PDB file of C-alpha atoms in Angstrom:
ATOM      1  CA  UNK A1500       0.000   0.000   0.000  1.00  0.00           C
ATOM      2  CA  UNK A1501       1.439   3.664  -1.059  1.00  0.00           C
ATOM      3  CA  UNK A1502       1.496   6.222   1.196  1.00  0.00           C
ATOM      4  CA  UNK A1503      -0.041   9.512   0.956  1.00  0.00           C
ATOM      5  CA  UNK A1504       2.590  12.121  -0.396  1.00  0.00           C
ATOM      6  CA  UNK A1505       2.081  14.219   2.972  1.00  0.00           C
ATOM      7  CA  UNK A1506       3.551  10.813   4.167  1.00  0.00           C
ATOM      8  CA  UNK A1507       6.021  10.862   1.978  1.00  0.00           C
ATOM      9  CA  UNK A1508       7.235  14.262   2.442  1.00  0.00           C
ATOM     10  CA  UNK A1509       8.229  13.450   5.899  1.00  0.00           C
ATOM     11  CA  UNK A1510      11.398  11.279   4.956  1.00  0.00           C
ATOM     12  CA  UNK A1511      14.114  13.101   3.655  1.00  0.00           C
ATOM     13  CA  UNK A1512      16.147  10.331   1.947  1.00  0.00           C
ATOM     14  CA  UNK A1513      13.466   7.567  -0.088  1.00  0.00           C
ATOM     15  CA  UNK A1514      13.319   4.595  -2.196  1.00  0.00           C
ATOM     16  CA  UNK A1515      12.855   4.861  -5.564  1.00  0.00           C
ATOM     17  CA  UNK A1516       8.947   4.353  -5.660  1.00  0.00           C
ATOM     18  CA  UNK A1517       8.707   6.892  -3.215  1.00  0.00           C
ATOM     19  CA  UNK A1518      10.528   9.091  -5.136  1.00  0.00           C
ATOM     20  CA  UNK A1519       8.706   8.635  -8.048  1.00  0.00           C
ATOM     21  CA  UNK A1520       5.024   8.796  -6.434  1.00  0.00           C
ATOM     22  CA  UNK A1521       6.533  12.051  -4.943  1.00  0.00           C
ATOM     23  CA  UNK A1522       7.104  13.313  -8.267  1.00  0.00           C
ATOM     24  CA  UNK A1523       4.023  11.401  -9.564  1.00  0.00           C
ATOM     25  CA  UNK A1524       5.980  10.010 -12.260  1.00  0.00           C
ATOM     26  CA  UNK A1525       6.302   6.047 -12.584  1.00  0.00           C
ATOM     27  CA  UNK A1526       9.354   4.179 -11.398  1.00  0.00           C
ATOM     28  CA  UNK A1527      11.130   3.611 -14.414  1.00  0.00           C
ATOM     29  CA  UNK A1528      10.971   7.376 -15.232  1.00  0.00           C
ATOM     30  CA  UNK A1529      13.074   7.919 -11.862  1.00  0.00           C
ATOM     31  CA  UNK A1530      15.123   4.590 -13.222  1.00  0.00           C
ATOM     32  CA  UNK A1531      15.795   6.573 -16.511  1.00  0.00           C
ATOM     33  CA  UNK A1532      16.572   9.962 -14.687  1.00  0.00           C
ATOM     34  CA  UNK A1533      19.037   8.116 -12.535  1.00  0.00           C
ATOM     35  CA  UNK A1534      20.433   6.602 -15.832  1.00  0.00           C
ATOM     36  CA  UNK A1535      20.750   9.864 -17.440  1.00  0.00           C
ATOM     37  CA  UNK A1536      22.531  11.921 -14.396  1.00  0.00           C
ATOM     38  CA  UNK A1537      19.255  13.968 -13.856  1.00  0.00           C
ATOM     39  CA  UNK A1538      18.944  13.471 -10.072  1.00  0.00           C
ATOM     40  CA  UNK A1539      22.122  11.896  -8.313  1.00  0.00           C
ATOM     41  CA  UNK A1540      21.300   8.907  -5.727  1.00  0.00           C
ATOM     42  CA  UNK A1541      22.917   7.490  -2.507  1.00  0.00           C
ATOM     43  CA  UNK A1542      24.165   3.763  -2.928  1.00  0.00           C
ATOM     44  CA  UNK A1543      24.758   2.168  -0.164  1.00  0.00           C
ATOM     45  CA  UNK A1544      27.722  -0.361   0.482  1.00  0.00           C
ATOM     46  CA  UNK A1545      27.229  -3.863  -0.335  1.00  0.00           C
ATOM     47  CA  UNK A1546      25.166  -3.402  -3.436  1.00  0.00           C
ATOM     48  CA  UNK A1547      27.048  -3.849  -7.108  1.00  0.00           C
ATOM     49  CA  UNK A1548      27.971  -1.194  -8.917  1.00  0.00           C
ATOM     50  CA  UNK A1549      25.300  -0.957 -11.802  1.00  0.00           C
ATOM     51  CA  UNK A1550      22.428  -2.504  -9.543  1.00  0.00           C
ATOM     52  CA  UNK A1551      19.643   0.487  -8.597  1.00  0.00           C
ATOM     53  CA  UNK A1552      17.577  -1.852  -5.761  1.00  0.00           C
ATOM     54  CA  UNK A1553      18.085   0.137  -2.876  1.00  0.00           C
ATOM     55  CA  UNK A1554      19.174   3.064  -4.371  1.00  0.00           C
ATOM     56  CA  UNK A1555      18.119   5.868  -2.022  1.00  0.00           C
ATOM     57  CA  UNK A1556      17.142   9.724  -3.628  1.00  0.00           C
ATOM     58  CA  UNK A1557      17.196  12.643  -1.789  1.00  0.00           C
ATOM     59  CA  UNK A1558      13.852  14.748  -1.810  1.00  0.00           C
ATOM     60  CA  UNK A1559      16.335  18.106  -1.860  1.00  0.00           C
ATOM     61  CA  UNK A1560      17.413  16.811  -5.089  1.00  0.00           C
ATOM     62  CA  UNK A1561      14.425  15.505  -6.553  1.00  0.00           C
ATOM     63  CA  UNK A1562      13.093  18.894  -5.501  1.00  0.00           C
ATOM     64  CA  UNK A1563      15.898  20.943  -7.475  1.00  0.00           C
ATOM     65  CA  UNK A1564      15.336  18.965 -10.538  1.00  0.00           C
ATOM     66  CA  UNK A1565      11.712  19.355 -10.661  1.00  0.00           C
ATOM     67  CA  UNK A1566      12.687  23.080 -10.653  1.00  0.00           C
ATOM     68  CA  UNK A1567      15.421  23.310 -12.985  1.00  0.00           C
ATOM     69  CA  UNK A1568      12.755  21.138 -15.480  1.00  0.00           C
ATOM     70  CA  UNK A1569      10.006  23.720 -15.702  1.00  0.00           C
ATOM     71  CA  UNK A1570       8.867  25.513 -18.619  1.00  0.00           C
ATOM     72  CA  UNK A1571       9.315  29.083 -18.269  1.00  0.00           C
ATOM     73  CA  UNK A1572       8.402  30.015 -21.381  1.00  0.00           C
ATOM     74  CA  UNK A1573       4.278  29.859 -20.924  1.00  0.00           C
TER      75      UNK A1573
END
């Protein structure tokens, strides 16, 4: 079960589901952004190097991409 996003909102450092359900994007759209070097992530030790499960994203971050990705131009 998902959590509200006022739920969400509380964590600082998230999965990526709750990353992307903060952004209200899906999953694999965080996946790809991760991919690209759009929003850095925290890996934590014991994980290999090109595996995401676990991966951890920073709301701050999330946060300044979401800004840096609007359209000014309306």
């Amino acid at each position: 079960m998902m959590k509200s996003v006022k739920a969400i909102e509380t964590k600082r450092i998230v999965g990526i589901q709750r990353a992307a359900a903060y952004a209200g994007v899906s999953r694999w759209t965080v996946r790809a952004w991760i991919a690209d070097g759009k929003i850095p992530f925290i890996r934590y030790p014991g994980r290999g190097d090109s595996d995401l499960r676990g991966a951890k994203i920073d709301l701050a971050d999330l946060d300044i991409f979401i800004d840096r990705s609007k359209d000014r131009n309306v």
